[in-house]
Tab-separated table of C-alpha atoms and ligand atoms in Angstrom:
chain	number	residue	atom	x	y	z
F	3	MET	CA	60.986	179.581	18.365
F	4	GLU	CA	64.480	180.774	19.271
F	5	LEU	CA	64.431	183.539	21.870
F	6	ALA	CA	66.115	186.865	21.114
F	7	ILE	CA	68.301	186.476	24.200
F	8	PHE	CA	69.942	183.544	22.391
F	9	SER	CA	69.649	184.527	18.718
F	10	GLY	CA	69.894	188.315	19.078
F	11	LYS	CA	66.934	188.810	16.714
F	12	PRO	CA	63.809	190.211	18.402
F	13	ALA	CA	60.367	188.837	17.526
F	14	PHE	CA	59.108	192.368	16.805
F	15	VAL	CA	60.994	194.915	14.748
F	16	LYS	CA	59.307	197.890	16.458
F	17	PRO	CA	58.849	198.041	20.249
F	18	ILE	CA	55.282	197.428	21.427
F	19	PRO	CA	54.588	199.427	24.597
F	20	VAL	CA	51.866	198.683	27.127
F	21	GLY	CA	50.456	202.205	27.170
F	22	PHE	CA	49.981	202.563	23.433
F	23	PRO	CA	47.349	205.289	22.878
F	24	ILE	CA	44.184	204.137	21.099
F	25	VAL	CA	43.299	206.652	18.383
F	26	GLU	CA	41.121	205.284	15.577
F	27	ALA	CA	41.261	206.866	12.101
F	28	ASP	CA	37.713	208.217	12.487
F	29	THR	CA	38.513	209.598	15.973
F	30	ARG	CA	41.418	211.468	14.474
F	31	GLN	CA	39.266	212.878	11.687
F	32	ARG	CA	36.574	214.030	14.108
F	33	PHE	CA	39.232	215.635	16.310
F	34	HIS	CA	40.574	217.709	13.397
F	35	GLY	CA	37.033	218.866	12.568
F	36	LEU	CA	36.378	219.885	16.179
F	37	MET	CA	39.678	221.747	16.386
F	38	ASP	CA	38.646	223.780	13.338
F	39	GLU	CA	35.422	224.641	15.179
F	40	ALA	CA	37.380	225.696	18.289
F	41	PHE	CA	39.682	227.931	16.214
F	42	ASP	CA	36.717	229.418	14.322
F	43	ARG	CA	35.087	230.206	17.654
F	44	ASN	CA	38.455	231.364	19.046
F	45	TYR	CA	37.541	229.867	22.414
F	46	LEU	CA	40.393	227.651	23.588
F	47	THR	CA	39.993	227.123	27.338
F	48	ASN	CA	38.144	228.305	30.522
F	49	ASP	CA	34.977	226.224	30.775
F	50	GLY	CA	34.446	226.217	27.014
F	51	PRO	CA	31.563	224.708	25.053
F	52	PHE	CA	33.453	221.452	24.277
F	53	LEU	CA	34.332	221.001	27.934
F	54	GLN	CA	30.725	221.515	28.998
F	55	GLN	CA	29.470	219.100	26.361
F	56	LEU	CA	32.007	216.467	27.413
F	57	GLU	CA	30.989	216.872	31.062
F	58	ARG	CA	27.347	216.190	30.159
F	59	GLU	CA	28.297	213.127	28.102
F	60	ILE	CA	30.598	211.624	30.743
F	61	ALA	CA	28.004	212.178	33.495
F	62	ARG	CA	25.357	210.481	31.310
F	63	LEU	CA	27.638	207.521	30.516
F	64	HIS	CA	28.434	206.981	34.198
F	65	ASP	CA	24.927	207.790	35.401
F	66	THR	CA	25.923	210.549	37.822
F	67	ALA	CA	24.296	213.903	38.486
F	68	HIS	CA	27.583	215.817	38.148
F	69	CYS	CA	30.877	215.584	36.300
F	70	ALA	CA	33.615	218.200	36.704
F	71	ILE	CA	36.438	217.754	34.233
F	72	VAL	CA	39.996	218.778	35.115
F	73	CYS	CA	43.509	218.559	33.692
F	74	ASN	CA	44.442	215.114	35.094
F	75	ALA	CA	43.383	212.551	37.700
F	76	THR	CA	46.052	213.581	40.209
F	77	ILE	CA	44.619	217.094	40.352
F	78	ALA	CA	41.122	215.551	40.363
F	79	GLN	CA	42.053	213.626	43.503
F	80	MET	CA	43.636	216.652	45.186
F	81	LEU	CA	40.566	218.785	44.468
F	82	SER	CA	38.337	215.945	45.715
F	83	LEU	CA	40.181	215.589	49.016
F	84	GLN	CA	40.083	219.348	49.460
F	85	ALA	CA	36.362	219.556	48.612
F	86	LEU	CA	35.585	216.950	51.284
F	87	GLY	CA	37.487	219.038	53.856
F	88	LEU	CA	39.543	216.062	55.015
F	89	ASP	CA	42.362	216.065	57.530
F	90	GLY	CA	44.489	213.510	59.374
F	91	GLU	CA	44.869	210.041	57.850
F	92	VAL	CA	43.454	208.432	54.735
F	93	ILE	CA	43.395	204.662	54.216
F	94	LEU	CA	44.206	203.473	50.680
F	95	PRO	CA	45.700	200.396	49.025
F	96	SER	CA	49.457	200.271	48.600
F	97	PHE	CA	48.930	198.333	45.360
F	98	THR	CA	48.128	201.283	43.091
F	99	PHE	CA	49.837	203.911	40.988
F	100	ILE	CA	51.891	206.240	43.149
F	101	ALA	CA	49.661	209.247	42.353
F	102	THR	CA	46.917	207.884	44.638
F	103	ALA	CA	49.279	208.194	47.619
F	104	HIS	CA	51.074	211.357	46.505
F	105	ALA	CA	47.829	213.316	46.061
F	106	CYS	CA	47.034	212.681	49.748
F	107	LEU	CA	50.355	214.130	50.856
F	108	TRP	CA	49.875	217.164	48.623
F	109	GLN	CA	46.706	217.794	50.648
F	110	ASN	CA	48.610	217.375	53.933
F	111	LEU	CA	46.925	214.040	54.570
F	112	THR	CA	48.843	211.017	55.826
F	113	PRO	CA	48.442	207.964	53.608
F	114	VAL	CA	47.889	204.727	55.545
F	115	PHE	CA	48.516	201.726	53.338
F	116	CYS	CA	46.126	198.793	53.364
F	117	ASP	CA	46.506	195.324	51.821
F	118	ILE	CA	44.463	193.990	48.893
F	119	THR	CA	42.437	190.813	48.469
F	120	GLU	CA	43.836	188.011	46.305
F	121	ASP	CA	40.782	187.692	44.093
F	122	THR	CA	40.093	191.319	43.101
F	123	LEU	CA	43.504	192.946	43.757
F	124	THR	CA	41.511	195.824	45.304
F	125	ILE	CA	41.599	197.163	48.876
F	126	ASP	CA	40.765	194.551	51.520
F	127	PRO	CA	37.671	195.856	53.342
F	128	ASP	CA	38.223	193.425	56.220
F	129	GLN	CA	41.568	195.007	57.043
F	130	ILE	CA	40.334	198.585	57.164
F	131	GLU	CA	39.012	198.420	60.730
F	132	THR	CA	42.469	197.456	62.009
F	133	LEU	CA	43.931	200.639	60.456
F	134	ILE	CA	41.361	203.134	61.714
F	135	THR	CA	42.599	205.603	64.348
F	136	PRO	CA	41.010	208.762	65.809
F	137	ARG	CA	42.795	210.676	63.007
F	138	THR	CA	41.281	208.673	60.113
F	139	SER	CA	38.995	210.777	57.920
F	140	ALA	CA	38.520	208.772	54.701
F	141	VAL	CA	39.043	205.613	52.700
F	142	ILE	CA	40.063	205.572	49.048
F	143	GLY	CA	39.262	202.455	47.039
F	144	VAL	CA	40.971	201.945	43.677
F	145	HIS	CA	39.031	200.077	40.972
F	146	LEU	CA	42.275	198.587	39.755
F	147	PHE	CA	42.491	197.446	36.133
F	148	GLY	CA	38.783	198.307	35.850
F	149	ASN	CA	37.795	195.711	38.476
F	150	PRO	CA	35.393	197.247	40.982
F	151	CYS	CA	36.240	197.322	44.683
F	152	GLN	CA	34.013	195.487	47.157
F	153	VAL	CA	31.787	198.515	47.281
F	154	GLU	CA	29.125	197.421	49.796
F	155	LYS	CA	31.678	196.321	52.385
F	156	LEU	CA	33.565	199.589	52.014
F	157	GLU	CA	30.354	201.590	52.327
F	158	ALA	CA	29.437	199.658	55.475
F	159	VAL	CA	32.762	200.217	57.233
F	160	CYS	CA	32.831	203.918	56.275
F	161	GLN	CA	29.294	204.412	57.520
F	162	LYS	CA	30.071	202.624	60.792
F	163	TYR	CA	33.048	204.906	61.540
F	164	GLY	CA	31.769	208.122	59.930
F	165	LEU	CA	34.457	208.144	57.230
F	166	ARG	CA	34.228	209.648	53.747
F	167	LEU	CA	34.609	207.223	50.837
F	168	LEU	CA	36.274	208.047	47.520
F	169	PHE	CA	37.133	205.858	44.573
F	170	ASP	CA	40.087	206.185	42.256
F	171	ALA	CA	38.378	205.059	39.059
F	172	SER	CA	41.323	206.013	36.828
F	173	HIS	CA	41.186	202.597	35.153
F	174	ALA	CA	37.429	202.211	35.158
F	175	PHE	CA	35.996	204.411	32.404
F	176	GLY	CA	32.766	202.792	31.212
F	177	CYS	CA	32.955	199.941	33.757
F	178	SER	CA	30.194	198.860	36.094
F	179	TYR	CA	29.693	197.012	39.351
F	180	GLY	CA	26.808	194.654	38.660
F	181	ASP	CA	24.287	196.799	36.804
F	182	ARG	CA	25.461	200.077	38.343
F	183	PRO	CA	28.002	202.124	36.400
F	184	ILE	CA	31.176	203.097	38.222
F	185	GLY	CA	30.964	206.812	39.039
F	186	GLY	CA	28.147	207.030	41.552
F	187	PHE	CA	29.653	205.110	44.467
F	188	GLY	CA	30.862	206.666	47.728
F	189	ASP	CA	31.039	210.445	48.065
F	190	LEU	CA	32.725	210.749	44.697
F	191	GLU	CA	34.847	208.934	42.137
F	192	PHE	CA	37.554	210.272	39.867
F	193	LEU	CA	38.670	209.187	36.398
F	194	SER	CA	41.895	209.581	34.430
F	195	PHE	CA	41.899	210.481	30.735
F	196	HIS	CA	45.674	210.174	30.326
F	197	ALA	CA	46.890	209.335	26.814
F	198	THR	CA	47.550	205.722	27.814
F	199	LYS	CA	44.105	205.174	29.312
F	200	PHE	CA	41.103	203.500	27.697
F	201	PHE	CA	39.538	206.926	27.090
F	202	SER	CA	41.939	209.780	26.537
F	203	THR	CA	41.982	213.550	26.266
F	204	PHE	CA	45.836	213.533	26.006
F	205	GLU	CA	45.891	214.506	29.696
F	206	GLY	CA	42.720	214.805	31.701
F	207	GLY	CA	40.591	213.685	34.573
F	208	ALA	CA	37.111	214.064	36.021
F	209	ILE	CA	35.296	214.076	39.345
F	210	LEU	CA	31.974	212.264	39.305
F	211	THR	CA	29.505	212.746	42.139
F	212	ASN	CA	25.828	212.958	42.984
F	213	ASP	CA	26.541	215.634	45.595
F	214	ALA	CA	25.977	219.140	44.199
F	215	SER	CA	28.040	220.832	46.931
F	216	ILE	CA	31.126	218.701	46.189
F	217	ASP	CA	30.749	219.451	42.488
F	218	GLN	CA	30.461	223.190	43.170
F	219	LYS	CA	33.594	223.262	45.369
F	220	VAL	CA	35.613	221.372	42.779
F	221	ARG	CA	34.463	223.801	40.081
F	222	TRP	CA	35.533	226.851	42.092
F	223	ASN	CA	38.847	225.346	43.023
F	224	ARG	CA	39.837	224.043	39.599
F	225	ASN	CA	39.678	227.727	38.613
F	226	PHE	CA	41.979	229.317	41.239
F	227	GLY	CA	39.166	229.494	43.825
F	228	PHE	CA	37.159	232.120	41.897
F	229	ALA	CA	33.514	232.068	42.952
F	230	GLY	CA	32.671	234.770	40.400
F	231	TYR	CA	34.435	237.566	38.509
F	232	ASP	CA	37.126	239.180	40.718
F	233	ASN	CA	35.933	237.151	43.693
F	234	VAL	CA	38.451	234.650	45.067
F	235	GLN	CA	36.900	232.826	47.990
F	236	TYR	CA	39.083	229.696	48.217
F	237	LEU	CA	42.591	228.288	47.817
F	238	GLY	CA	42.185	227.088	44.257
F	239	ILE	CA	44.591	225.902	41.610
F	240	ASN	CA	44.720	225.829	37.826
F	241	GLY	CA	43.048	222.469	37.168
F	242	LYS	CA	41.304	223.437	33.942
F	243	MET	CA	41.067	221.372	30.795
F	244	SER	CA	41.622	223.055	27.433
F	245	GLU	CA	39.167	222.914	24.544
F	246	ALA	CA	41.724	220.891	22.529
F	247	ALA	CA	41.737	218.192	25.189
F	248	ALA	CA	37.944	218.267	25.477
F	249	ALA	CA	37.687	218.006	21.682
F	250	MET	CA	39.791	214.840	21.848
F	251	GLY	CA	37.333	213.419	24.371
F	252	LEU	CA	34.311	214.293	22.241
F	253	ALA	CA	36.007	212.857	19.161
F	254	SER	CA	36.691	209.593	21.021
F	255	LEU	CA	33.201	209.058	22.446
F	256	PRO	CA	31.619	207.465	19.343
F	257	ALA	CA	34.471	204.907	19.283
F	258	VAL	CA	33.930	203.743	22.881
F	259	PRO	CA	31.677	200.695	22.207
F	260	ARG	CA	33.957	199.499	19.370
F	261	ARG	CA	37.037	200.066	21.514
F	262	MET	CA	35.523	198.021	24.343
F	263	ALA	CA	34.698	195.162	21.990
F	264	ASN	CA	38.252	195.204	20.592
F	265	CYS	CA	39.808	195.239	24.063
F	266	GLN	CA	37.549	192.381	25.136
F	267	SER	CA	38.560	190.291	22.153
F	268	ILE	CA	42.276	190.921	22.863
F	269	TYR	CA	41.793	190.009	26.523
F	270	LYS	CA	40.003	186.793	25.556
F	271	GLY	CA	42.608	186.034	22.883
F	272	TYR	CA	45.437	186.265	25.415
F	273	ARG	CA	43.447	184.229	27.943
F	274	GLU	CA	42.930	181.395	25.458
F	275	ARG	CA	46.566	181.374	24.403
F	276	LEU	CA	48.065	181.606	27.896
F	277	SER	CA	45.707	179.469	29.972
F	278	ALA	CA	47.605	176.219	29.381
F	279	ILE	CA	51.015	177.569	30.438
F	280	PRO	CA	51.770	176.348	33.979
F	281	GLY	CA	52.586	179.117	36.433
F	282	VAL	CA	50.971	181.857	34.318
F	283	SER	CA	47.552	183.163	35.302
F	284	ILE	CA	45.644	186.015	33.775
F	285	VAL	CA	43.918	188.337	36.255
F	286	PRO	CA	40.166	187.988	35.628
F	287	VAL	CA	38.303	191.138	34.664
F	288	GLY	CA	34.641	191.751	33.913
F	289	GLU	CA	33.383	189.142	36.367
F	290	GLN	CA	31.614	191.591	38.699
F	291	GLY	CA	30.130	193.824	36.021
F	292	LYS	CA	30.996	195.426	32.716
F	293	SER	CA	34.699	196.030	32.048
F	294	ASN	CA	36.561	198.038	29.432
F	295	TYR	CA	39.095	195.148	29.287
F	296	HIS	CA	41.878	197.637	28.803
F	297	TYR	CA	44.461	195.860	30.950
F	298	VAL	CA	45.879	192.408	30.322
F	299	VAL	CA	47.491	191.512	33.629
F	300	LEU	CA	49.413	188.321	34.378
F	301	LEU	CA	50.666	186.790	37.601
F	302	ILE	CA	53.786	184.658	37.310
F	303	ASP	CA	54.254	181.949	39.911
F	304	GLU	CA	57.998	181.378	39.753
F	305	ALA	CA	57.878	178.012	41.548
F	306	VAL	CA	55.679	176.593	38.791
F	307	TYR	CA	56.732	178.652	35.769
F	308	GLY	CA	60.447	178.098	36.308
F	309	VAL	CA	61.635	181.709	36.083
F	310	SER	CA	60.635	184.853	37.938
F	311	ARG	CA	58.432	187.670	36.682
F	312	ASP	CA	61.533	189.881	36.466
F	313	VAL	CA	63.337	187.411	34.229
F	314	LEU	CA	60.299	187.042	31.980
F	315	VAL	CA	60.013	190.835	31.675
F	316	SER	CA	63.705	191.072	30.664
F	317	VAL	CA	63.201	188.387	28.017
F	318	LEU	CA	60.061	190.100	26.669
F	319	TRP	CA	61.904	193.434	26.414
F	320	LYS	CA	64.618	191.754	24.322
F	321	GLU	CA	61.795	190.678	21.990
F	322	ASN	CA	60.566	194.316	21.853
F	323	VAL	CA	57.484	193.497	23.932
F	324	LEU	CA	57.663	196.257	26.534
F	325	ALA	CA	55.727	194.499	29.328
F	326	ARG	CA	55.415	196.582	32.508
F	327	LYS	CA	55.459	195.711	36.198
F	328	TYR	CA	52.188	197.427	37.161
F	329	PHE	CA	52.367	197.970	40.069
F	330	TYR	CA	55.787	197.295	41.513
F	331	PRO	CA	56.767	197.877	44.184
F	332	GLY	CA	53.723	198.705	46.314
F	333	CYS	CA	53.644	202.387	47.310
F	334	HIS	CA	54.776	201.503	50.856
F	335	GLN	CA	58.016	200.061	49.435
F	336	MET	CA	58.801	202.979	47.125
F	337	PRO	CA	62.031	204.651	48.291
F	338	PHE	CA	60.235	207.953	48.908
F	339	TYR	CA	57.714	206.414	51.324
F	340	CYS	CA	60.389	204.258	53.016
F	341	ARG	CA	62.357	207.435	53.738
F	342	LEU	CA	59.249	209.334	54.823
F	343	TYR	CA	58.141	206.670	57.301
F	344	PRO	CA	61.412	204.934	58.343
F	345	GLN	CA	59.949	203.557	61.597
F	346	LYS	CA	56.843	202.124	60.017
F	347	THR	CA	56.483	198.356	59.584
F	348	TRP	CA	53.678	197.632	57.159
F	349	HIS	CA	52.034	194.217	57.115
F	350	LEU	CA	50.916	193.861	53.496
F	351	PRO	CA	51.736	190.273	52.457
F	352	VAL	CA	49.334	190.050	49.506
F	353	THR	CA	50.523	193.355	48.059
F	354	GLU	CA	54.155	192.303	48.399
F	355	ARG	CA	53.615	188.904	46.745
F	356	VAL	CA	51.375	190.187	43.955
F	357	SER	CA	53.678	193.107	43.159
F	358	ARG	CA	56.547	190.618	42.725
F	359	GLN	CA	54.444	188.454	40.380
F	360	VAL	CA	52.516	190.985	38.326
F	361	LEU	CA	53.091	192.143	34.776
F	362	CYS	CA	50.991	193.910	32.146
F	363	LEU	CA	51.084	192.924	28.497
F	364	PRO	CA	50.477	195.318	25.588
F	365	SER	CA	46.786	195.363	24.722
F	366	ASN	CA	46.790	197.691	21.729
F	367	LEU	CA	48.481	195.506	19.113
F	368	PRO	CA	49.172	196.395	15.468
F	369	HIS	CA	48.170	192.857	14.256
F	370	PRO	CA	46.241	191.422	17.188
F	371	GLU	CA	45.890	187.724	16.314
F	372	GLU	CA	49.386	187.304	14.906
F	373	ASP	CA	50.997	189.391	17.663
F	374	MET	CA	49.209	187.516	20.465
F	375	ASP	CA	50.381	184.213	18.917
F	376	ILE	CA	53.967	185.456	19.007
F	377	ILE	CA	53.786	186.863	22.543
F	378	ALA	CA	52.172	183.676	23.882
F	379	ASP	CA	54.823	181.640	22.068
F	380	ILE	CA	57.600	183.655	23.759
F	381	ILE	CA	56.022	183.100	27.195
F	382	ALA	CA	55.613	179.351	26.546
F	383	THR	CA	59.166	179.047	25.172
F	384	VAL	CA	60.631	180.705	28.283
F	385	ARG	CA	58.860	178.131	30.444
F	386	LYS	CA	60.147	175.226	28.278
F	387	ASN	CA	63.706	176.581	28.405
F	388	ALA	CA	63.598	177.833	31.993
F	389	THR	CA	67.030	176.509	32.989
F	390	ARG	CA	68.777	177.966	29.945
F	391	VAL	CA	66.962	181.277	30.397
F	392	GLN	CA	67.974	181.410	34.070
F	393	GLN	CA	71.602	180.792	33.094
F	394	TRP	CA	71.470	183.583	30.512
F	395	CYS	CA	70.012	185.925	33.103
F	396	ALA	CA	72.596	185.024	35.713
F	397	MET	CA	75.362	185.809	33.214
F	398	ASN	CA	73.776	189.030	31.966
F	399	ALA	CA	72.440	190.423	35.239
K	24	LIG	C1	45.335	204.066	39.547
K	24	LIG	C2	45.776	205.409	39.055
K	24	LIG	N1	45.471	206.506	39.778
K	24	LIG	C3	45.839	207.737	39.396
K	24	LIG	C4	46.536	207.939	38.227
K	24	LIG	C5	46.958	209.325	37.850
K	24	LIG	O1	46.334	209.723	36.654
K	24	LIG	P1	46.786	211.028	35.878
K	24	LIG	O2	47.984	210.644	35.067
K	24	LIG	O3	45.599	211.367	35.000
K	24	LIG	O4	47.084	212.078	36.868
K	24	LIG	C6	46.877	206.846	37.426
K	24	LIG	C7	47.659	207.048	36.197
K	24	LIG	O5	48.149	206.156	35.574
K	24	LIG	C8	46.498	205.545	37.857
K	24	LIG	O6	46.837	204.457	37.154
């Protein structure tokens, strides 16, 4: 194939983004039906019947006693940190979406960035002890790309030092660690239902826990801190989810098994097509339990592949394949955190290497088999023409 950077003609006419919402035709139909019900009932928000039904379903799916649904995962995390009554420092991986760090600061907690392990790309439990100080109150693990953290090791270190343990399970809807569904680990876990996630309510999030008192606090505080009519007991916020968003969740639930199977087949399809390209490795998912296979994540080893991850991403964009650098840079290297902690020298070598090598490919494809053939062909062609591609990049930088 001739690359678009040389011929000017992209492989795809329409751009294919990574975060392309998954909305099946039957999901859409069910959503319209549910919206009619909501309008007929004239009940549009404030702990409505759809919200309550969705909470029961999500708790059942993730095998937890409680599920409190809110307007997004960032608010879910803030309410979680508040419900646990944390102060001081919180240890979390730098290799995550920025919201995991920002939500700590919004709760007046200091984020302390930890490295990840090479194999899981999740927080390195063996490094946590070196970061604990008298001010440390909690650890947040992130089940990145649906891959579970090393849960037992994290539980052990948190128990040893009396720390609370939370999991950012934004990517892990429907995933499990061994036989145990994600949701019931640590003190609590939170999910994201953003439009680009595996399971979406346009915007949304949830706090899963087996602790009734945490659930109760989150419920009061997602509703301005009201503990009853005209009775504000706490510093709450508006974290509520509307009935329209909850209807989207209910409409999507029947599609979940089919969606998982489709995502798995795309993941496997990419893996087969890309495995023979030197310098390209696909991050394994689903090896420690069930996965939703929503993310197709590659690591590009420039020394072997011939061009850097950044160059490959530029070439893919010219082909209308809108690959994303998730997550680059690590939170500790984001300008905001560099300015906030100018004196701090972080030692996070795995995070820094992986964030330079990582890219996510689109996983919701209009014509999966054909599109994966084309995308794999682009990636292979770049490798075969590495010198020419480098020259083009040098001239067009
Ligand atoms: C790992 C992770 N945590 C938190 C969030 C924040 O989720 P939300 O957009 O629902 O606030 C995201 C969103 O992409 C995420 O990827």
